[in-house]
Coordinates of N, CA and C in Angstrom, one line a residue:
Chain A
A1 N 0.8 -1.2 0.0 CA -0.1 0.0 -0.1 C 0.9 1.3 0.0
Q2 N 0.4 2.2 -0.7 CA 1.2 3.5 -0.7 C 0.6 4.4 0.4
K3 N 1.6 5.3 0.9 CA 1.2 6.3 1.9 C 2.0 7.5 1.8
I4 N 1.3 8.6 1.9 CA 1.9 9.9 1.8 C 1.8 10.5 3.2
T5 N 2.9 11.3 3.7 CA 2.7 11.8 5.1 C 3.2 13.3 4.9
Q6 N 2.3 14.2 5.3 CA 2.8 15.7 5.4 C 2.5 16.0 6.9
T7 N 3.7 16.4 7.5 CA 3.7 16.3 9.0 C 3.3 17.8 9.4
Q8 N 3.3 18.7 8.5 CA 3.1 20.2 8.8 C 1.6 20.6 8.6
P9 N 0.8 20.6 9.6 CA -0.7 21.0 9.4 C -0.7 22.4 8.9
G10 N 0.1 23.3 9.4 CA 0.2 24.7 9.0 C 1.5 25.3 9.0
M11 N 1.7 26.2 8.1 CA 3.1 26.9 8.0 C 2.9 28.3 7.6
F12 N 3.7 29.1 8.3 CA 3.6 30.5 8.0 C 4.9 31.0 7.4
V13 N 4.9 32.0 6.5 CA 6.0 32.4 5.8 C 5.9 34.0 5.6
Q14 N 7.0 34.7 5.6 CA 6.8 36.2 5.2 C 6.8 36.3 3.7
E15 N 6.1 37.3 3.4 CA 6.2 37.6 1.9 C 7.7 37.8 1.3
K16 N 8.0 37.3 0.2 CA 9.2 37.2 -0.5 C 10.3 36.3 0.1
E17 N 9.9 35.6 1.3 CA 10.8 34.6 1.7 C 10.5 33.3 1.0
A18 N 11.5 32.4 1.1 CA 11.2 30.9 0.6 C 10.5 30.1 1.8
V19 N 9.9 29.1 1.3 CA 9.3 28.1 2.4 C 9.4 26.6 1.7
T20 N 9.7 25.8 2.6 CA 9.7 24.3 2.3 C 8.5 23.7 2.9
L21 N 7.8 22.9 2.2 CA 6.6 22.1 2.6 C 7.1 20.6 2.5
D22 N 6.9 20.0 3.6 CA 7.5 18.6 3.7 C 6.6 17.5 3.2
C23 N 7.1 16.4 2.7 CA 6.3 15.4 2.3 C 7.2 14.0 2.3
T24 N 6.9 13.1 2.9 CA 7.5 11.8 2.9 C 6.4 10.8 2.2
Y25 N 6.9 9.8 1.8 CA 6.1 8.7 1.2 C 6.6 7.3 1.3
D26 N 5.8 6.4 1.2 CA 6.1 5.0 1.4 C 5.5 4.2 0.3
T27 N 6.2 3.4 -0.4 CA 5.6 2.6 -1.4 C 6.6 1.4 -1.7
S28 N 6.1 0.2 -2.3 CA 6.9 -0.8 -2.6 C 7.2 -0.9 -4.1
D29 N 6.5 0.0 -4.8 CA 6.7 0.3 -6.3 C 8.1 0.8 -6.6
Q30 N 8.7 0.2 -7.6 CA 9.9 0.9 -8.2 C 9.7 2.1 -9.0
S31 N 8.5 2.1 -9.7 CA 8.1 3.2 -10.7 C 7.1 3.9 -10.0
Y32 N 7.2 5.2 -9.8 CA 6.1 5.9 -9.2 C 6.3 7.4 -9.6
G33 N 5.1 8.2 -9.4 CA 5.3 9.7 -9.7 C 4.8 10.4 -8.5
L34 N 5.4 11.5 -8.1 CA 5.0 12.4 -7.1 C 4.6 13.7 -7.6
F35 N 3.4 14.2 -6.9 CA 2.9 15.4 -7.4 C 2.7 16.5 -6.2
W36 N 2.6 17.6 -6.6 CA 2.2 18.7 -5.6 C 1.0 19.4 -6.3
Y37 N 0.0 19.7 -5.3 CA -1.1 20.5 -5.8 C -1.3 21.6 -4.8
K38 N -2.0 22.7 -5.4 CA -2.4 23.9 -4.5 C -3.9 23.9 -4.5
Q39 N -4.5 24.0 -3.4 CA -5.9 24.1 -3.2 C -6.3 25.4 -2.6
P40 N -6.6 26.4 -3.4 CA -7.1 27.7 -2.6 C -8.5 27.6 -2.1
S41 N -9.0 28.6 -1.5 CA -10.3 28.5 -0.8 C -11.5 28.0 -1.8
S42 N -11.2 28.4 -3.0 CA -12.3 28.0 -4.0 C -12.5 26.6 -4.1
G43 N -11.5 25.8 -3.8 CA -11.6 24.4 -3.8 C -10.9 23.7 -5.1
E44 N -10.6 24.4 -6.1 CA -9.9 23.9 -7.4 C -8.6 23.4 -6.9
M45 N -8.2 22.4 -7.6 CA -6.9 21.6 -7.3 C -6.0 22.0 -8.5
I46 N -5.0 22.8 -8.2 CA -4.1 23.4 -9.2 C -2.9 22.5 -9.1
F47 N -2.5 21.9 -10.2 CA -1.4 21.1 -10.5 C -0.1 22.0 -10.5
L48 N 0.9 21.7 -9.6 CA 2.1 22.6 -9.5 C 3.3 22.0 -10.2
I49 N 3.5 20.7 -9.8 CA 4.9 20.1 -10.2 C 4.9 18.6 -10.1
Y50 N 5.7 18.0 -10.9 CA 5.7 16.5 -11.0 C 7.2 16.0 -11.0
Q51 N 7.4 14.9 -10.2 CA 8.6 14.2 -10.3 C 8.5 12.8 -10.4
G52 N 9.2 12.3 -11.4 CA 9.0 10.8 -11.6 C 10.2 10.2 -10.8
S53 N 9.9 8.9 -10.4 CA 10.9 8.1 -9.5 C 12.2 8.0 -10.2
Y54 N 12.2 7.9 -11.5 CA 13.6 7.7 -12.2 C 14.3 9.0 -12.6
D55 N 13.5 10.1 -12.5 CA 14.1 11.3 -12.8 C 15.4 11.7 -12.0
E56 N 16.5 12.0 -12.7 CA 17.7 12.2 -11.9 C 17.7 13.7 -11.2
Q57 N 17.1 14.6 -12.2 CA 17.1 16.0 -11.7 C 15.9 16.3 -10.9
N58 N 16.0 17.2 -10.0 CA 15.0 17.7 -9.3 C 14.0 18.6 -10.2
A59 N 12.7 18.4 -10.1 CA 11.9 19.2 -10.9 C 11.8 20.5 -10.6
T60 N 11.5 21.4 -11.5 CA 11.3 22.8 -11.2 C 10.3 23.4 -12.2
E61 N 9.5 24.4 -11.7 CA 8.4 25.1 -12.4 C 8.3 26.4 -11.9
G62 N 9.0 27.3 -12.5 CA 8.8 28.8 -12.0 C 9.5 28.9 -10.6
R63 N 8.6 29.4 -9.7 CA 9.0 29.5 -8.4 C 8.9 28.2 -7.5
Y64 N 8.4 27.1 -8.1 CA 8.3 25.9 -7.4 C 9.4 25.0 -7.7
S65 N 10.0 24.3 -6.7 CA 10.9 23.2 -7.0 C 10.7 22.1 -6.1
L66 N 11.0 20.9 -6.5 CA 10.7 19.7 -5.7 C 12.1 19.2 -5.3
N67 N 12.3 19.1 -4.0 CA 13.7 18.5 -3.5 C 13.3 17.1 -3.2
F68 N 13.7 16.2 -4.3 CA 13.5 14.7 -4.3 C 14.7 14.1 -3.7
Q69 N 14.5 13.3 -2.6 CA 15.6 12.5 -1.9 C 15.0 11.1 -1.9
K70 N 15.4 10.3 -3.0 CA 14.8 9.0 -3.0 C 15.1 8.1 -2.0
A71 N 16.3 8.2 -1.5 CA 16.7 7.1 -0.4 C 16.1 7.6 1.0
R72 N 15.8 8.7 1.1 CA 15.0 9.1 2.3 C 13.5 9.2 2.0
K73 N 12.9 8.9 0.8 CA 11.6 8.8 0.4 C 10.9 10.2 0.9
S74 N 11.6 11.2 0.4 CA 11.0 12.5 0.6 C 10.9 13.3 -0.6
A75 N 9.9 14.1 -0.7 CA 9.7 14.9 -1.9 C 9.3 16.3 -1.5
N76 N 10.0 17.1 -0.9 CA 9.7 18.4 -0.4 C 9.4 19.4 -1.6
L77 N 8.4 20.2 -1.3 CA 8.1 21.3 -2.2 C 8.8 22.5 -1.7
V78 N 9.5 23.3 -2.4 CA 10.2 24.6 -2.0 C 9.5 25.7 -2.9
I79 N 8.9 26.6 -2.2 CA 8.4 27.9 -3.0 C 9.3 29.0 -2.6
S80 N 9.8 29.5 -3.6 CA 10.7 30.6 -3.6 C 10.0 32.1 -3.6
A81 N 10.4 33.0 -3.1 CA 9.9 34.4 -3.2 C 8.4 34.4 -3.0
S82 N 7.9 33.9 -1.8 CA 6.4 33.8 -1.5 C 5.7 35.0 -1.8
Q83 N 4.4 34.8 -2.3 CA 3.5 35.8 -2.5 C 2.3 35.7 -1.7
L84 N 1.5 36.6 -1.6 CA 0.3 36.5 -0.8 C -0.6 35.6 -1.3
G85 N -0.6 35.6 -2.7 CA -1.6 34.6 -3.4 C -1.2 33.2 -3.3
D86 N 0.0 32.9 -2.5 CA 0.4 31.5 -2.3 C -0.4 30.8 -1.2
S87 N -1.0 31.8 -0.4 CA -1.7 31.3 0.8 C -2.8 30.3 0.3
A88 N -2.7 29.0 0.7 CA -3.6 28.0 0.3 C -3.3 26.8 1.0
M89 N -4.0 25.7 0.7 CA -3.8 24.3 1.2 C -2.9 23.7 0.1
Y90 N -1.8 22.9 0.5 CA -0.9 22.3 -0.4 C -0.9 20.8 -0.1
F91 N -1.1 20.0 -1.2 CA -1.2 18.6 -1.1 C 0.0 17.9 -1.9
C92 N 0.6 16.9 -1.2 CA 1.5 16.1 -1.8 C 0.8 14.8 -2.3
A93 N 1.0 14.2 -3.5 CA 0.4 13.1 -3.8 C 1.3 12.2 -4.6
M94 N 0.7 10.8 -4.6 CA 1.8 9.9 -5.3 C 0.9 9.1 -6.1
R95 N 1.4 8.7 -7.4 CA 0.8 7.9 -8.4 C 1.5 6.7 -8.4
S96 N 1.0 5.5 -8.4 CA 1.6 4.2 -8.7 C 2.0 4.1 -10.1
G97 N 3.2 3.7 -10.4 CA 3.6 3.5 -11.8 C 3.3 2.3 -12.5
T98 N 2.6 1.3 -11.7 CA 2.4 0.0 -12.2 C 1.1 0.1 -13.2
G99 N 0.9 -0.8 -14.0 CA -0.3 -0.7 -14.8 C -1.4 -1.4 -14.3
G100 N -2.5 -1.6 -15.1 CA -3.8 -2.1 -14.5 C -4.6 -1.0 -14.1
T101 N -5.7 -1.3 -13.6 CA -6.8 -0.4 -13.3 C -6.4 0.6 -12.1
S102 N -5.3 0.2 -11.4 CA -5.0 1.1 -10.2 C -4.1 2.2 -10.8
Y103 N -3.6 2.1 -12.1 CA -2.7 3.2 -12.5 C -3.4 4.5 -12.7
G104 N -2.8 5.5 -12.3 CA -3.3 6.8 -12.4 C -4.0 7.4 -11.2
K105 N -4.5 6.6 -10.4 CA -5.0 7.1 -9.1 C -4.0 7.6 -8.2
L106 N -4.4 8.7 -7.6 CA -3.5 9.4 -6.6 C -3.7 9.1 -5.2
T107 N -2.8 8.9 -4.4 CA -2.9 8.9 -2.9 C -2.5 10.2 -2.5
F108 N -3.2 10.9 -1.6 CA -2.8 12.1 -1.1 C -2.4 12.2 0.4
G109 N -1.5 13.1 0.7 CA -1.2 13.5 2.1 C -2.3 14.2 2.8
Q110 N -2.0 14.5 4.0 CA -3.1 15.2 4.8 C -3.2 16.6 4.4
G111 N -2.2 17.2 3.7 CA -2.2 18.7 3.3 C -1.6 19.6 4.4
T112 N -1.1 20.7 4.0 CA -0.4 21.8 4.8 C -1.0 23.0 4.3
I113 N -1.6 23.7 5.3 CA -2.1 25.1 5.0 C -0.9 26.2 5.2
L114 N -0.7 26.8 4.1 CA 0.3 27.8 4.0 C -0.2 29.2 4.1
T115 N 0.3 30.0 5.0 CA -0.1 31.4 5.2 C 1.0 32.3 4.9
V116 N 0.9 33.2 4.0 CA 1.9 34.2 3.6 C 1.5 35.5 4.3
H117 N 2.4 36.0 5.1 CA 2.2 37.2 5.7 C 2.8 38.3 5.0
P118 N 2.2 39.5 5.0 CA 2.9 40.6 4.2 C 3.9 41.2 5.1
Chain B
G1 N -2.0 23.9 -19.7 CA -2.2 22.4 -19.6 C -3.6 22.0 -20.0
A2 N -3.9 20.7 -19.8 CA -5.1 20.1 -20.1 C -6.1 20.7 -19.2
V3 N -7.4 20.7 -19.7 CA -8.5 21.3 -18.9 C -9.5 20.1 -18.6
V4 N -10.0 20.1 -17.4 CA -11.2 19.2 -17.0 C -12.2 20.1 -16.5
S5 N -13.4 19.9 -17.0 CA -14.6 20.8 -16.4 C -15.5 19.9 -15.6
Q6 N -16.2 20.4 -14.8 CA -17.1 19.7 -14.0 C -18.4 20.6 -13.6
H7 N -19.5 19.8 -13.8 CA -20.8 20.7 -13.7 C -21.9 19.8 -12.9
P8 N -22.6 20.5 -12.0 CA -22.5 21.8 -11.7 C -21.4 22.1 -10.6
S9 N -21.1 23.4 -10.4 CA -20.2 23.8 -9.4 C -20.7 23.6 -7.9
W10 N -21.9 23.9 -7.9 CA -22.6 23.6 -6.5 C -24.0 23.2 -6.8
V11 N -24.6 22.4 -5.9 CA -26.0 22.0 -5.9 C -26.5 21.9 -4.6
I12 N -27.8 22.3 -4.3 CA -28.5 22.1 -3.1 C -29.7 21.2 -3.4
C13 N -29.9 20.1 -2.7 CA -31.0 19.4 -3.0 C -31.7 18.9 -1.7
K14 N -32.9 18.3 -1.9 CA -33.7 17.8 -0.7 C -33.1 16.3 -0.5
S15 N -33.3 16.0 0.8 CA -33.0 14.7 1.1 C -34.0 13.6 0.3
G16 N -33.3 12.6 -0.3 CA -34.1 11.5 -1.0 C -34.0 11.7 -2.5
T17 N -33.5 13.0 -2.9 CA -33.4 13.1 -4.4 C -32.0 12.7 -4.8
S18 N -31.9 12.5 -6.1 CA -30.7 12.1 -6.8 C -30.1 13.3 -7.5
V19 N -28.7 13.3 -7.6 CA -27.9 14.4 -8.1 C -26.9 13.8 -9.0
K20 N -26.8 14.4 -10.2 CA -25.8 13.9 -11.2 C -24.9 15.0 -11.2
I21 N -23.5 14.6 -11.3 CA -22.5 15.5 -11.5 C -21.7 15.0 -12.8
E22 N -21.3 16.0 -13.7 CA -20.7 15.6 -14.9 C -19.2 16.1 -14.9
C23 N -18.3 15.4 -15.4 CA -16.8 15.5 -15.5 C -16.5 15.3 -16.9
R24 N -16.0 16.4 -17.5 CA -15.5 16.3 -18.9 C -14.1 16.7 -19.1
S25 N -13.3 16.0 -19.8 CA -12.0 16.5 -20.4 C -12.3 17.2 -21.7
L26 N -11.7 18.5 -21.6 CA -12.1 19.3 -22.7 C -11.1 19.2 -23.9
D27 N -10.0 18.9 -23.7 CA -9.0 19.0 -24.8 C -8.1 17.6 -24.9
F28 N -8.6 16.7 -24.4 CA -8.0 15.4 -24.5 C -8.9 14.2 -24.3
Q29 N -8.6 13.1 -24.5 CA -9.4 11.9 -24.3 C -9.0 11.2 -23.0
A30 N -9.9 10.7 -22.3 CA -9.4 10.2 -21.0 C -10.2 8.8 -20.9
T31 N -9.6 7.6 -21.0 CA -10.2 6.5 -20.8 C -10.5 6.1 -19.4
T32 N -9.7 6.9 -18.6 CA -9.8 6.6 -17.1 C -9.9 8.0 -16.4
M33 N -11.1 8.0 -15.6 CA -11.2 9.2 -14.8 C -11.3 8.9 -13.2
F34 N -11.3 9.8 -12.4 CA -11.2 9.4 -10.9 C -12.2 10.3 -10.3
W35 N -12.9 9.9 -9.3 CA -13.9 10.5 -8.5 C -13.3 10.6 -7.1
Y36 N -13.2 11.8 -6.5 CA -12.6 12.0 -5.1 C -13.8 12.7 -4.2
R37 N -13.7 12.5 -3.1 CA -14.7 13.3 -2.1 C -13.7 13.9 -1.1
Q38 N -14.1 15.2 -0.7 CA -13.3 15.9 0.3 C -14.3 16.5 1.2
F39 N -14.0 16.4 2.6 CA -14.6 16.9 3.7 C -13.8 18.2 4.0
P40 N -14.4 19.3 4.6 CA -13.8 20.5 4.9 C -12.4 20.2 5.7
K41 N -11.5 20.9 5.2 CA -10.2 20.8 5.9 C -9.6 19.6 5.9
Q42 N -10.0 18.6 5.2 CA -9.4 17.2 5.1 C -9.0 17.0 3.7
S43 N -8.2 15.9 3.6 CA -7.6 15.4 2.3 C -8.7 14.9 1.4
L44 N -8.1 14.6 0.2 CA -9.0 14.1 -0.8 C -9.1 12.6 -0.7
M45 N -10.3 11.9 -0.7 CA -10.4 10.4 -0.6 C -10.9 9.9 -1.9
L46 N -10.2 9.0 -2.5 CA -10.7 8.4 -3.8 C -11.9 7.6 -3.5
M47 N -12.9 7.8 -4.3 CA -14.1 7.0 -4.3 C -14.1 5.8 -5.2
A48 N -13.8 6.3 -6.5 CA -13.8 5.2 -7.6 C -13.1 5.8 -8.8
T49 N -12.7 4.6 -9.6 CA -12.0 4.7 -10.9 C -13.2 4.4 -11.8
S50 N -13.2 5.5 -12.7 CA -14.3 5.5 -13.9 C -13.6 5.0 -15.1
N51 N -14.0 3.9 -15.7 CA -13.3 3.3 -16.8 C -14.2 3.4 -18.0
E52 N -13.8 4.0 -19.2 CA -14.7 4.1 -20.3 C -15.0 2.8 -20.8
G53 N -16.2 2.4 -21.1 CA -16.8 1.3 -21.7 C -16.8 0.0 -20.6
S54 N -16.5 0.3 -19.5 CA -16.6 -0.8 -18.4 C -17.0 -0.4 -17.1
K55 N -17.2 -1.2 -16.3 CA -17.8 -0.8 -14.9 C -16.7 -0.1 -14.2
A56 N -17.3 0.7 -13.4 CA -16.3 1.6 -12.4 C -15.6 0.6 -11.4
T57 N -14.5 1.0 -10.8 CA -13.9 0.3 -9.8 C -14.0 1.1 -8.5
Y58 N -14.7 0.7 -7.4 CA -14.9 1.3 -6.4 C -14.0 1.1 -5.2
E59 N -13.6 2.1 -4.5 CA -12.7 1.8 -3.3 C -13.5 1.2 -2.0
Q60 N -12.8 0.6 -1.3 CA -13.4 -0.2 -0.2 C -14.1 0.9 0.7
G61 N -15.5 0.5 1.0 CA -16.3 1.2 1.8 C -17.2 2.2 1.0
V62 N -17.0 2.3 -0.3 CA -17.7 3.1 -1.0 C -19.0 2.3 -1.7
E63 N -20.2 2.7 -1.5 CA -21.3 2.0 -1.9 C -21.6 2.2 -3.3
K64 N -21.5 1.2 -4.3 CA -21.6 1.4 -5.6 C -23.1 1.7 -6.0
D65 N -23.9 1.2 -5.3 CA -25.4 1.5 -5.5 C -25.8 2.9 -5.1
K66 N -25.0 3.4 -4.3 CA -25.3 4.8 -3.8 C -24.6 5.9 -4.7
F67 N -23.5 5.6 -5.2 CA -22.7 6.3 -6.0 C -22.5 5.8 -7.4
L68 N -23.4 6.2 -8.4 CA -23.5 5.4 -9.5 C -22.5 6.3 -10.6
I69 N -21.6 5.5 -11.3 CA -20.7 6.1 -12.1 C -20.8 5.6 -13.6
N70 N -20.9 6.4 -14.5 CA -21.0 6.0 -15.8 C -20.0 6.9 -16.7
H71 N -19.3 6.0 -17.4 CA -18.2 6.7 -18.2 C -18.5 6.4 -19.7
A72 N -19.5 7.3 -20.2 CA -20.1 6.9 -21.5 C -19.4 7.2 -22.8
S73 N -18.5 8.1 -22.6 CA -17.6 8.5 -23.8 C -16.1 8.7 -23.2
L74 N -15.2 9.0 -24.2 CA -13.8 9.2 -23.8 C -13.7 10.6 -23.2
T75 N -14.6 11.5 -23.1 CA -14.5 12.8 -22.6 C -15.5 13.0 -21.5
L76 N -16.3 12.1 -21.0 CA -17.3 12.3 -20.1 C -17.6 11.2 -19.1
S77 N -17.5 11.5 -17.8 CA -17.8 10.6 -16.8 C -18.8 11.3 -15.9
T78 N -19.8 10.6 -15.4 CA -20.9 11.1 -14.6 C -20.9 10.4 -13.2
L79 N -21.1 11.1 -12.2 CA -21.3 10.6 -10.9 C -22.7 10.9 -10.4
T80 N -23.7 9.9 -10.2 CA -24.9 10.1 -9.6 C -24.9 9.8 -8.2
V81 N -25.3 10.7 -7.3 CA -25.5 10.4 -5.9 C -27.0 10.1 -5.7
T82 N -27.3 8.9 -5.6 CA -28.8 8.4 -5.5 C -29.3 8.5 -4.1
S83 N -30.6 9.0 -4.0 CA -31.3 9.0 -2.7 C -30.2 9.7 -1.7
A84 N -29.9 11.0 -2.0 CA -29.0 11.6 -1.2 C -29.6 12.0 0.1
H85 N -28.6 12.0 1.2 CA -29.0 12.3 2.6 C -28.0 13.3 3.0
P86 N -28.3 14.1 4.1 CA -27.4 15.1 4.5 C -25.9 14.6 4.8
E87 N -25.7 13.4 5.1 CA -24.3 12.9 5.3 C -23.5 12.8 4.0
D88 N -24.3 12.9 2.8 CA -23.6 13.0 1.5 C -23.0 14.3 1.1
S89 N -23.5 15.3 1.9 CA -23.0 16.6 1.7 C -21.4 16.6 1.7
S90 N -20.8 17.1 0.7 CA -19.4 17.1 0.5 C -19.0 17.8 -0.6
F91 N -17.7 17.9 -0.8 CA -17.1 18.4 -2.0 C -16.6 17.2 -2.9
Y92 N -17.3 17.1 -4.2 CA -16.8 16.0 -5.0 C -16.0 16.5 -6.2
I93 N -15.0 16.0 -6.5 CA -14.0 16.5 -7.4 C -13.5 15.3 -8.3
C94 N -13.4 15.5 -9.5 CA -13.0 14.4 -10.6 C -11.6 14.8 -11.0
S95 N -10.9 13.8 -11.7 CA -9.7 14.2 -12.2 C -9.5 13.2 -13.4
A96 N -8.8 13.6 -14.3 CA -8.2 12.9 -15.6 C -6.9 13.1 -15.8
E97 N -6.0 12.1 -15.9 CA -4.6 12.2 -15.7 C -4.2 12.9 -14.6
E98 N -3.4 14.1 -14.6 CA -3.1 14.7 -13.4 C -3.9 16.0 -13.2
F99 N -4.8 16.1 -14.0 CA -5.7 17.4 -13.9 C -7.1 17.2 -13.3
F100 N -7.4 18.2 -12.6 CA -8.7 18.2 -11.8 C -9.6 19.0 -12.3
G101 N -10.9 18.6 -12.1 CA -12.0 19.6 -12.4 C -12.0 20.6 -11.2
P102 N -12.9 21.5 -11.3 CA -13.1 22.7 -10.2 C -13.9 22.1 -9.1
G103 N -14.5 20.9 -9.2 CA -15.3 20.5 -8.0 C -16.7 20.8 -8.0
T104 N -17.4 19.9 -7.2 CA -18.8 20.3 -7.0 C -19.2 20.3 -5.5
R105 N -19.7 21.4 -5.0 CA -20.1 21.5 -3.7 C -21.6 20.9 -3.5
L106 N -21.7 19.7 -2.8 CA -23.2 19.3 -2.7 C -23.7 19.5 -1.3
T107 N -24.9 20.0 -1.3 CA -25.5 20.2 0.2 C -26.7 19.6 0.1
V108 N -27.1 18.6 0.9 CA -28.3 17.9 1.0 C -29.1 18.3 2.2
L109 N -30.2 18.9 2.0 CA -31.0 19.5 3.2 C -31.9 18.4 3.9

């Protein structure tokens, strides 16, 4: 079974500072994918960044980067130069890389509420 | 990126009625879609996997007769909450590939 753990229920950061949101995972699959999503108060799930288990480079997308440490089974999200609009719930998720009907479904962590202060 | 739409965005209904929620992939075909449920300030819980042309696969504890899923085409999956009760009130959200619809907030009176 797969499991995602986000140990920070809430995080606070000053505007323009960087912040790291923690995510650890557990899986017996050799191939898997890791995702980060942002969920503002409107409820929509906004896809931020993806890291494949075989990717050697850490993924980056604009101000978002994923600090992937495979041996530690961690996939922390780093947001640089925080903005007020970054305040939201953030979810880490994992997708099994195996085929079959289970492929594609995501297992989510508990989420971290990020608050950016001016 | 790819877009997934969901309709309606919110619905209020009386207890005992059925509610249908549509999920569409707008610019790509999706043989598989997923339906999640989310309670306030909690994580997303997978309800079922919707497979085009075949029966949906439900997660343990999800009543398949309560939550009917139909994946009629490569771009449309529907979730019908049958005989809805107040405890079914929740945020329902679908996904295709890594993209999510905007969600449907269901309130059952």
